[in-house]
Coordinates of C-alpha atoms in Angstrom, one line a residue:
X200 CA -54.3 31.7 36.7
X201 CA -51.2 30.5 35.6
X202 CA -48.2 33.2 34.4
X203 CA -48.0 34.5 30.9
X204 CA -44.6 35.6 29.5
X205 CA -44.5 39.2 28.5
X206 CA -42.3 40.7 25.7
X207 CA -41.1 45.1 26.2
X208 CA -42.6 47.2 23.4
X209 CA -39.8 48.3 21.1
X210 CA -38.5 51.4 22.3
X211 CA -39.6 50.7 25.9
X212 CA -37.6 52.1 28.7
X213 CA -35.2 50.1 30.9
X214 CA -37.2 50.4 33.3
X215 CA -40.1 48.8 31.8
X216 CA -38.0 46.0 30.4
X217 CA -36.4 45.3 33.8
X218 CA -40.2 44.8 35.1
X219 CA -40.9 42.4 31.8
X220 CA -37.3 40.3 32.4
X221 CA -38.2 39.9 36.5
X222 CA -41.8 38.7 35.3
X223 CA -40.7 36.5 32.9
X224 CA -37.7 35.0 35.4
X225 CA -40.8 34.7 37.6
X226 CA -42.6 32.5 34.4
X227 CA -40.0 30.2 34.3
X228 CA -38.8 29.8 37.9
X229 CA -42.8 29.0 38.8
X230 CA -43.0 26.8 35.4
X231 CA -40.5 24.4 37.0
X232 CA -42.3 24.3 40.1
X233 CA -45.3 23.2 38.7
X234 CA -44.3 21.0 36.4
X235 CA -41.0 19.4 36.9
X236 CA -37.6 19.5 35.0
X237 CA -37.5 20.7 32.0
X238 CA -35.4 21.1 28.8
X239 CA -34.4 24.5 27.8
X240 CA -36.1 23.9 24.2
X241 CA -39.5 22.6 26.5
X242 CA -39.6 25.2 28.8
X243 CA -39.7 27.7 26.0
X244 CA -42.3 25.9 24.1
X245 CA -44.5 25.4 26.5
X246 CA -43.9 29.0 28.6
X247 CA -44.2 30.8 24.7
X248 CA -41.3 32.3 25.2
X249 CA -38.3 32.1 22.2
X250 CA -35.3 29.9 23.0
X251 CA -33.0 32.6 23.6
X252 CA -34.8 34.5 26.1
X253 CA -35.3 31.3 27.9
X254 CA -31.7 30.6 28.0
X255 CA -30.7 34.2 29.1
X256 CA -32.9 33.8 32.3
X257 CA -31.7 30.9 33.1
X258 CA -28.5 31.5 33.3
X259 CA -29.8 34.2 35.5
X260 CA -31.9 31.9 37.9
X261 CA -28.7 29.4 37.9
X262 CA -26.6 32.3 38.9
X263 CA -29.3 33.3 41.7
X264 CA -29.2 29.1 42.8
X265 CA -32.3 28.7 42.2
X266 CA -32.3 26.4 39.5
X267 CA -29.3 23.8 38.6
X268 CA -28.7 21.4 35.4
X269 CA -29.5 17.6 35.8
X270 CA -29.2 15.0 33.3
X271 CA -29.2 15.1 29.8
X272 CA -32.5 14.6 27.8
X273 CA -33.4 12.2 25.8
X274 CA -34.1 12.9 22.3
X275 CA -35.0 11.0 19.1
X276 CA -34.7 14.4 17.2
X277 CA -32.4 17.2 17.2
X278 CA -30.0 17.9 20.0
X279 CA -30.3 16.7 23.5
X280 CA -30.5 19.2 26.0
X281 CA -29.8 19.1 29.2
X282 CA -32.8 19.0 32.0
X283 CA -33.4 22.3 34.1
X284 CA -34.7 21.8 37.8
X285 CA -35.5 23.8 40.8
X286 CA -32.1 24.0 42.6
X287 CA -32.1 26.1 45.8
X288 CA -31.3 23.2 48.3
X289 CA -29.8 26.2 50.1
X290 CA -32.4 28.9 49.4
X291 CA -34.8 28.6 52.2
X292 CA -37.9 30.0 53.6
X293 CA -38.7 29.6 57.6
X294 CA -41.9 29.5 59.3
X295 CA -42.2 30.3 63.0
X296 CA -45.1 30.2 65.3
X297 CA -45.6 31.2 68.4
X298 CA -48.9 29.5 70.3
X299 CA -50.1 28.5 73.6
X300 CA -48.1 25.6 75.0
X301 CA -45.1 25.7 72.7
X302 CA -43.1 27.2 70.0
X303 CA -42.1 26.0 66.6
X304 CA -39.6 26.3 63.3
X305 CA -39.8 24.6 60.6
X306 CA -37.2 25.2 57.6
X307 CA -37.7 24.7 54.3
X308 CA -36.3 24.6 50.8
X309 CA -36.8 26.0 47.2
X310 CA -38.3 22.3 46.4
X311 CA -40.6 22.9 49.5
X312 CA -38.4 19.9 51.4
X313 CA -37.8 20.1 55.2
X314 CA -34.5 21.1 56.0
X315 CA -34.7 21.4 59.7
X316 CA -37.9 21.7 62.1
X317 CA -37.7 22.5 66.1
X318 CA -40.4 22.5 68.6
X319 CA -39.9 23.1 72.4
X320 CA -43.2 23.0 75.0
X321 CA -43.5 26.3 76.5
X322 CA -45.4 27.5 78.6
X323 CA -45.9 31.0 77.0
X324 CA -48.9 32.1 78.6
X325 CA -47.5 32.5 81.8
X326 CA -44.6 34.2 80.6
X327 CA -44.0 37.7 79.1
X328 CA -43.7 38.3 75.7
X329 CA -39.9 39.5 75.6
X330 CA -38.9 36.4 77.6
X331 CA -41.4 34.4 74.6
X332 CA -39.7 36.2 71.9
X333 CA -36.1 35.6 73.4
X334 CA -36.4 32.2 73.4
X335 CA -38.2 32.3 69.8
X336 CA -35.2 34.1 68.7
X337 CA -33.0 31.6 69.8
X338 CA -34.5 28.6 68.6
X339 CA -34.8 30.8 64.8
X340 CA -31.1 31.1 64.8
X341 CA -30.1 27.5 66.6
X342 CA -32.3 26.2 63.2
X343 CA -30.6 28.2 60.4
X344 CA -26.8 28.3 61.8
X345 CA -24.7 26.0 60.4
X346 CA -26.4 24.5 57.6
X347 CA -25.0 26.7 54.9
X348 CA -28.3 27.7 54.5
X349 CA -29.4 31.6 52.4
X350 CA -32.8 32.8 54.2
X351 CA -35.1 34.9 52.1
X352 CA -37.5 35.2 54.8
X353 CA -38.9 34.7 58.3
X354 CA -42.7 34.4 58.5
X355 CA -44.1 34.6 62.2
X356 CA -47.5 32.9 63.1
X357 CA -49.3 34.4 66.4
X358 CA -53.1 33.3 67.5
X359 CA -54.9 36.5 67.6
X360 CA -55.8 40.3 66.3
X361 CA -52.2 40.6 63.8
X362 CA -51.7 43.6 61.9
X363 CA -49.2 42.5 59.0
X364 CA -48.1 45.8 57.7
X365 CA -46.9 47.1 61.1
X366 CA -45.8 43.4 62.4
X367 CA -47.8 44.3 65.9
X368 CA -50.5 41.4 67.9
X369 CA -53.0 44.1 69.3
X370 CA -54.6 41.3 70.8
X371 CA -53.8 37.8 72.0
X372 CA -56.1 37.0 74.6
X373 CA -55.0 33.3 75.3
X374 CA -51.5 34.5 75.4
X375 CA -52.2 37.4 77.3
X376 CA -50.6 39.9 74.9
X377 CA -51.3 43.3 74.0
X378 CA -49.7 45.9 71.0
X379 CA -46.6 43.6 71.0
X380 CA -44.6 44.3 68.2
X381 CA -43.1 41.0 67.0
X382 CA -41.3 42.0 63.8
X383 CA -39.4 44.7 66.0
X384 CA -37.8 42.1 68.4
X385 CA -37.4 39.3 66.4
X386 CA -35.4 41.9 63.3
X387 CA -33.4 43.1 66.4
X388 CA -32.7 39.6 68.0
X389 CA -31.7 38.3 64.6
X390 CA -29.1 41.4 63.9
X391 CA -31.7 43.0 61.6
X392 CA -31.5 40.9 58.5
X393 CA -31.5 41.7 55.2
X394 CA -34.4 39.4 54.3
X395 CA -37.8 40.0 55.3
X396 CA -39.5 39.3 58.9
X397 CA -43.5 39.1 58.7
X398 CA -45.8 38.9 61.3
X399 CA -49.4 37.0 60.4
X400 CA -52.5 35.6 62.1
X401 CA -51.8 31.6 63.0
X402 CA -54.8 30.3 61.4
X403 CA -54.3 32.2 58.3
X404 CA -51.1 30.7 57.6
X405 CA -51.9 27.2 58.3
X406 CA -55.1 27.9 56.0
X407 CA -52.9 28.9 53.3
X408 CA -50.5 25.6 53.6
X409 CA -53.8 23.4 53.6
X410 CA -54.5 24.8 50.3
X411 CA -52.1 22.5 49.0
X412 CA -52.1 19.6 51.0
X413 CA -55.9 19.1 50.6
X414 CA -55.2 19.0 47.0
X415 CA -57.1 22.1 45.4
X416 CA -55.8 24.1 42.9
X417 CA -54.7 27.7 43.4
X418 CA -58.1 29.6 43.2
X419 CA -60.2 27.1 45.6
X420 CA -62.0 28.3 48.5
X421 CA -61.3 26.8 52.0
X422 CA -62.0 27.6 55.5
X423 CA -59.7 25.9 57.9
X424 CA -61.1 25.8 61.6
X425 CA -58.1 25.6 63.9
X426 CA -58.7 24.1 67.1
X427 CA -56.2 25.0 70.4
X428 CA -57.0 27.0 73.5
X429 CA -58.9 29.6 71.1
X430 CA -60.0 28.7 68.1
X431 CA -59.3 30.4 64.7
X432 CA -60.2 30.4 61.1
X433 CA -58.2 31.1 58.0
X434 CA -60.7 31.8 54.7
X435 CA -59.5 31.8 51.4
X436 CA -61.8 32.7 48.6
X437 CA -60.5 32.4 44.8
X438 CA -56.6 30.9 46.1
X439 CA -56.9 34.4 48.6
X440 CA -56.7 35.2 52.3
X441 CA -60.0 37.0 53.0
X442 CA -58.3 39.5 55.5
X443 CA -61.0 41.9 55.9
X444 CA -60.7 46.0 56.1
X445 CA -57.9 46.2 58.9
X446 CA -56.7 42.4 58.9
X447 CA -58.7 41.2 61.4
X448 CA -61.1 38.8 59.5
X449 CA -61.7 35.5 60.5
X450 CA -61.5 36.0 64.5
X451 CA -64.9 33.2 64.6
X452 CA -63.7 32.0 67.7
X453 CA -65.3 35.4 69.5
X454 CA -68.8 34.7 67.5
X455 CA -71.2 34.5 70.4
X456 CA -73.2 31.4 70.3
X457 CA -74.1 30.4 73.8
X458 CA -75.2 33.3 76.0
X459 CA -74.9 30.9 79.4
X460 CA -71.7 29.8 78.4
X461 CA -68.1 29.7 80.7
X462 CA -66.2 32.6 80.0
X463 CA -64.1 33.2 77.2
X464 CA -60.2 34.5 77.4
X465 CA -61.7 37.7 75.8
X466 CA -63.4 38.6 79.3
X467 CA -66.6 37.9 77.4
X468 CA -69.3 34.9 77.6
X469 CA -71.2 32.9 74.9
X470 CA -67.6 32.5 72.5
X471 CA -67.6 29.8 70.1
X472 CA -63.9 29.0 71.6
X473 CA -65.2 28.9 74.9
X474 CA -67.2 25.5 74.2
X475 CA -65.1 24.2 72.0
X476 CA -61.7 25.3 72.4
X477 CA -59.2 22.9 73.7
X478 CA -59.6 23.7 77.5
X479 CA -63.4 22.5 77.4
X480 CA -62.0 18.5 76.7
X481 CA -59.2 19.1 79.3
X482 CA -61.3 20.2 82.2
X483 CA -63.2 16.9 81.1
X484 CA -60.2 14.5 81.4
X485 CA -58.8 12.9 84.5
X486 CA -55.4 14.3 85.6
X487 CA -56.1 16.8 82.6
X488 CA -54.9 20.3 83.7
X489 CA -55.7 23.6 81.1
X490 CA -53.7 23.5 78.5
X491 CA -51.7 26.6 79.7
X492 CA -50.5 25.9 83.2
X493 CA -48.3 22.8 83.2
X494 CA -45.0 23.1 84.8
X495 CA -42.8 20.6 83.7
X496 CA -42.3 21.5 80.1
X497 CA -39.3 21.0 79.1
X498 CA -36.9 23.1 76.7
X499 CA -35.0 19.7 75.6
X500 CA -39.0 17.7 75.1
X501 CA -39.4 17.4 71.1
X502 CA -42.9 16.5 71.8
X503 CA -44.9 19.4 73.0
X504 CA -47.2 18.3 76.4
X505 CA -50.3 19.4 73.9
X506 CA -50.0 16.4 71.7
X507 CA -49.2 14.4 74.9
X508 CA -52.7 15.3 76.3
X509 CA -54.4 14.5 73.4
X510 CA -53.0 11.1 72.6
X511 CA -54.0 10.2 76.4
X512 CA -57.4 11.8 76.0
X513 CA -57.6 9.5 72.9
X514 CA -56.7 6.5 74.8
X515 CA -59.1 7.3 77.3
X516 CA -62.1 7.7 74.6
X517 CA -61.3 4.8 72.8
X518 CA -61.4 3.1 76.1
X519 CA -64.8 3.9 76.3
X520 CA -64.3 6.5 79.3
X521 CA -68.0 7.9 79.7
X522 CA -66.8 11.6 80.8
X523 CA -64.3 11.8 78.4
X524 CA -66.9 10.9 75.4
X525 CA -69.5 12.7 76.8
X526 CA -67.4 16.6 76.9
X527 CA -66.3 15.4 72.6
X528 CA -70.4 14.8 72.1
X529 CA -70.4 18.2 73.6
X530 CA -67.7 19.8 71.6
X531 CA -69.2 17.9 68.5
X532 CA -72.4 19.5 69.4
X533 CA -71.3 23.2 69.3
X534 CA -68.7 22.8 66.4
X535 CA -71.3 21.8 64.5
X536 CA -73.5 24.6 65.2
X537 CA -70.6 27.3 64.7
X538 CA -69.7 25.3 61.5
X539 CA -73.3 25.7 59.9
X540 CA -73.0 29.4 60.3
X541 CA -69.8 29.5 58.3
X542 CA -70.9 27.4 55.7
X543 CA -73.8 29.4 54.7
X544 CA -72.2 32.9 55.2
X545 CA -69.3 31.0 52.7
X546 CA -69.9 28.3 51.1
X547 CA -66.3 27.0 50.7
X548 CA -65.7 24.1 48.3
X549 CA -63.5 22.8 51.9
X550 CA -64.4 22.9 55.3
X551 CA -60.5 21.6 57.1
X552 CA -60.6 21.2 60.5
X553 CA -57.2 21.4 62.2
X554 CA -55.5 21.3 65.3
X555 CA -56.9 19.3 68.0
X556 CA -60.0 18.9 66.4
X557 CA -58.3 16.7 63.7
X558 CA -57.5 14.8 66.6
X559 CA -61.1 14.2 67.4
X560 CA -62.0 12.5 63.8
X561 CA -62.4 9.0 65.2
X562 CA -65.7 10.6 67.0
X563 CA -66.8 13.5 65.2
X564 CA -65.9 13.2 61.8
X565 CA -69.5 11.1 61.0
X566 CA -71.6 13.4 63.1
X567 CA -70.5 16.5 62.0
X568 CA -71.1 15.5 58.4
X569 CA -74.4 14.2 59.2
X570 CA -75.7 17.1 61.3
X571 CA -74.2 19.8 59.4
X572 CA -76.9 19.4 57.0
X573 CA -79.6 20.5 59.2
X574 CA -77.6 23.8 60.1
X575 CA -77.3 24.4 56.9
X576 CA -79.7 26.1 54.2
X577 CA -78.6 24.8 51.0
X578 CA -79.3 21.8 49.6
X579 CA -76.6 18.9 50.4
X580 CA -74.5 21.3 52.6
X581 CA -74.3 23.3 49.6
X582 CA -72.0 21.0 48.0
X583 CA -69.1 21.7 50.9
X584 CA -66.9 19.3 51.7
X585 CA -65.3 18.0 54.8
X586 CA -62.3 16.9 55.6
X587 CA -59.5 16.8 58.9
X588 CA -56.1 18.4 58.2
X589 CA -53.5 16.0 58.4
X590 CA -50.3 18.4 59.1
X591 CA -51.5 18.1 62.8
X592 CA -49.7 21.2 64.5
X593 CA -47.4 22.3 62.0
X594 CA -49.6 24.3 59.8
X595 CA -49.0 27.3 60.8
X596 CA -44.9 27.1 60.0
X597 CA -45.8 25.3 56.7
X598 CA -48.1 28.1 55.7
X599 CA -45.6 30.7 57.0
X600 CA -42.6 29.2 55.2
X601 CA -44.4 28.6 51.9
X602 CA -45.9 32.4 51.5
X603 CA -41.7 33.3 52.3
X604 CA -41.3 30.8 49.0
X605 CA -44.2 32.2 47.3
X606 CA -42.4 35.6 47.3
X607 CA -39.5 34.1 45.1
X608 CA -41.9 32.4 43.0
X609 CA -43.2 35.8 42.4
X610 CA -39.9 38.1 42.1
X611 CA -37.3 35.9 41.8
X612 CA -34.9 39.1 41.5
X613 CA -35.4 39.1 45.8
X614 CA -32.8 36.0 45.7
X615 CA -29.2 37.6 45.3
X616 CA -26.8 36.2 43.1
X617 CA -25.1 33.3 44.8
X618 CA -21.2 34.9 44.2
X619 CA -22.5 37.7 46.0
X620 CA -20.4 37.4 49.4
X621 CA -22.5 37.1 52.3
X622 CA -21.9 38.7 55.5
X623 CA -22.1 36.3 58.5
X624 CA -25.0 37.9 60.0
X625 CA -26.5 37.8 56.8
X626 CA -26.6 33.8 57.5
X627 CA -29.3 33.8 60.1

């Protein structure tokens, strides 16, 4: 549901017409987003709002940087005006994620451009979380310093049970962590910053940035089936997360499917993850080792040793080698079966599959269309869709980043006027 502009009652209180002004800055800021530059004169008739009003909060939202003057419109009637766009080259929102084999950063702007991204392999499994966070905390502040950049927000991605009001993982079993509180250390590694630090679950994020790049509008329904060394989901019903009573929802990777199965990181057997997840197609390819293990990662290696794996396990199956095919008809087998149970409990308009098992579309992508129809009870899958994320590893930040941008959208007020000095720890 798109914004409406609100006007105060006469005689409201200045309270109440401080909460209409921030809504309607909110209108106007989000108007441009959607829609491109605008005129003054367009944006009021198309937001409803009177001329004035749309020129007093714009003077506001140029004052904040977030939105700038471009070229003069052209006009075969009355007075040109000049074109309002989104500004904020400087405003930015950063994503973080922290996940098994590496860590990653991705900046971005008001327009929703890149402005920097870092990724360094890790092997954060073996190591403990203090060291992980250290080094997270490093690579946040190496990304912002230096750019002239204004953060408004850090959002934190973690595989696992997150709770986002207290910023705590109770439970990363893949990473071996336990009641470790991530906003905490990363606030006090960054000096305790002004703008906000929020911890969620990995998969919910990315499920939030494929939102957009599959194309749907703002109240679709998507579940995005993450696939790493545990394997997550992020549901979102009407343009929401579905988080559940405590924040825990969408943990499928522990659904038991397969009572003989290997064991799971959880200390349990018969886990989805545990025939599917990442380590099943490792343990099938030569001179494979488990995704968490390696010891030549490499703080200086842009490419993460993940995505190395999988473009050689790719090489290998297109080369037709028979073990290698065999584990992903395997995999294809049990995704498929964990899939069906999804669809019909949710019946998304989208079922995304990230991670590696986008990397996997060459040999799954016809059979899991096929064969979800005989795991599932409605009639033509129930309408639900397919398809294979194509931001590859980076969900996670995007997601994270955007719901930091999504904040502004929403409260534009959060952004502080751009004269306003800025301390130097205020920076990063």
């Amino acid at each position: 549901m798109k914004n409406r502009p609100t006007r105060p009652r006469t005689g409201g209180s200045t309270a109440d017409q401080a909460t209409v002004r921030r809504h309607n800055l909110s209108v106007v800021l989000s108007h441009l987003r959607d829609h491109g530059p605008r005129s003054r004169a367009r944006l009021a008739e198309e937001t409803g709002l009177n001329k004035a009003t749309v020129s007093s909060l714009v003077a506001e939202l140029v004052d904040r940087g977030l939105v700038g003057e471009g070229e003069t419109e052209r006009a075969t009637v009355g007075r040109p005006g000049q074109i309002i766009r989104l500004d904020g080259e400087h405003v930015v929102a950063v994503g973080a994620e922290v996940n098994i084999g590496y860590l990653s950063v991705l900046v971005l702007n008001l327009r929703g451009q890149v402005v920097a991204r870092q990724r360094i392999a890790l092997d954060t499994a073996a190591m403990e979380p203090a060291l992980v966070l250290a080094r997270l905390g490093r690579l946040l502040v190496s990304a912002l310093v230096g750019v002239g950049v204004r953060p408004v927000g850090v959002a934190i991605a973690v595989p696992g049970l997150v709770e986002a009001d207290t910023g705590v993982v109770r439970a990363a079993p893949n990473l071996g962590w336990t009641d470790v509180p991530v906003v905490a250390e990363i606030s006090r590694l960054l000096g305790e910053p002004p703008y906000p630090v929020l911890l969620d679950n990995e998969a919910n994020l990315a499920a939030l940035a494929e939102v957009e790049a599959q194309g749907l509008d703002r109240g679709g329904d998507l579940i995005l089936l993450t696939g790493a060394a545990g394997v997550g989901s992020g549901v979102v019903v009407g343009g929401r997360l579905l988080r559940g009573a405590h924040g825990f929802a969408g943990e499928v990777g522990h659904m038991r499917v397969r009572a003989d199965g290997p064991l799971c990181g959880c200390g349990r057997r018969g886990c989805w993850e545990a025939a599917v997840g990442l380590n099943a197609l490792l343990a099938a390819a030569p001179e494979q080792d488990p995704v968490h293990g390696s010891g030549d990662q490499s703080e200086d290696d842009p490419l993460p040793d993940l995505e190395r794996r999988l473009a050689g396990i790719g090489d290998l199956a297109a080369a037709g080698d028979a073990r290698v095919l065999a584990a992903i008809a395997d995999i294809d087998r049990w995704l498929t079966i964990g899939a069906g149970i999804l669809v019909n409990a949710f019946n998304p308009h989208l079922l995304v599959l990230g991670g590696y098992f986008a990397a996997l579309r060459p040999w799954i992508a016809g059979s899991l269309r096929e064969e979800l129809r005989g795991h599932v009870f409605a009639r033509d899958v129930g309408g639900t869709r397919v398809a294979f994320s194509p931001l590859g590893f980076s969900g996670s930040v995007r997601g994270g980043a955007s719901q930091i941008l999504d904040r502004v959208f929403r409260d534009p007020v959060l952004v502080e006027p751009v004269d306003k000095p800025l301390a130097q720890e205020e920076i990063v």
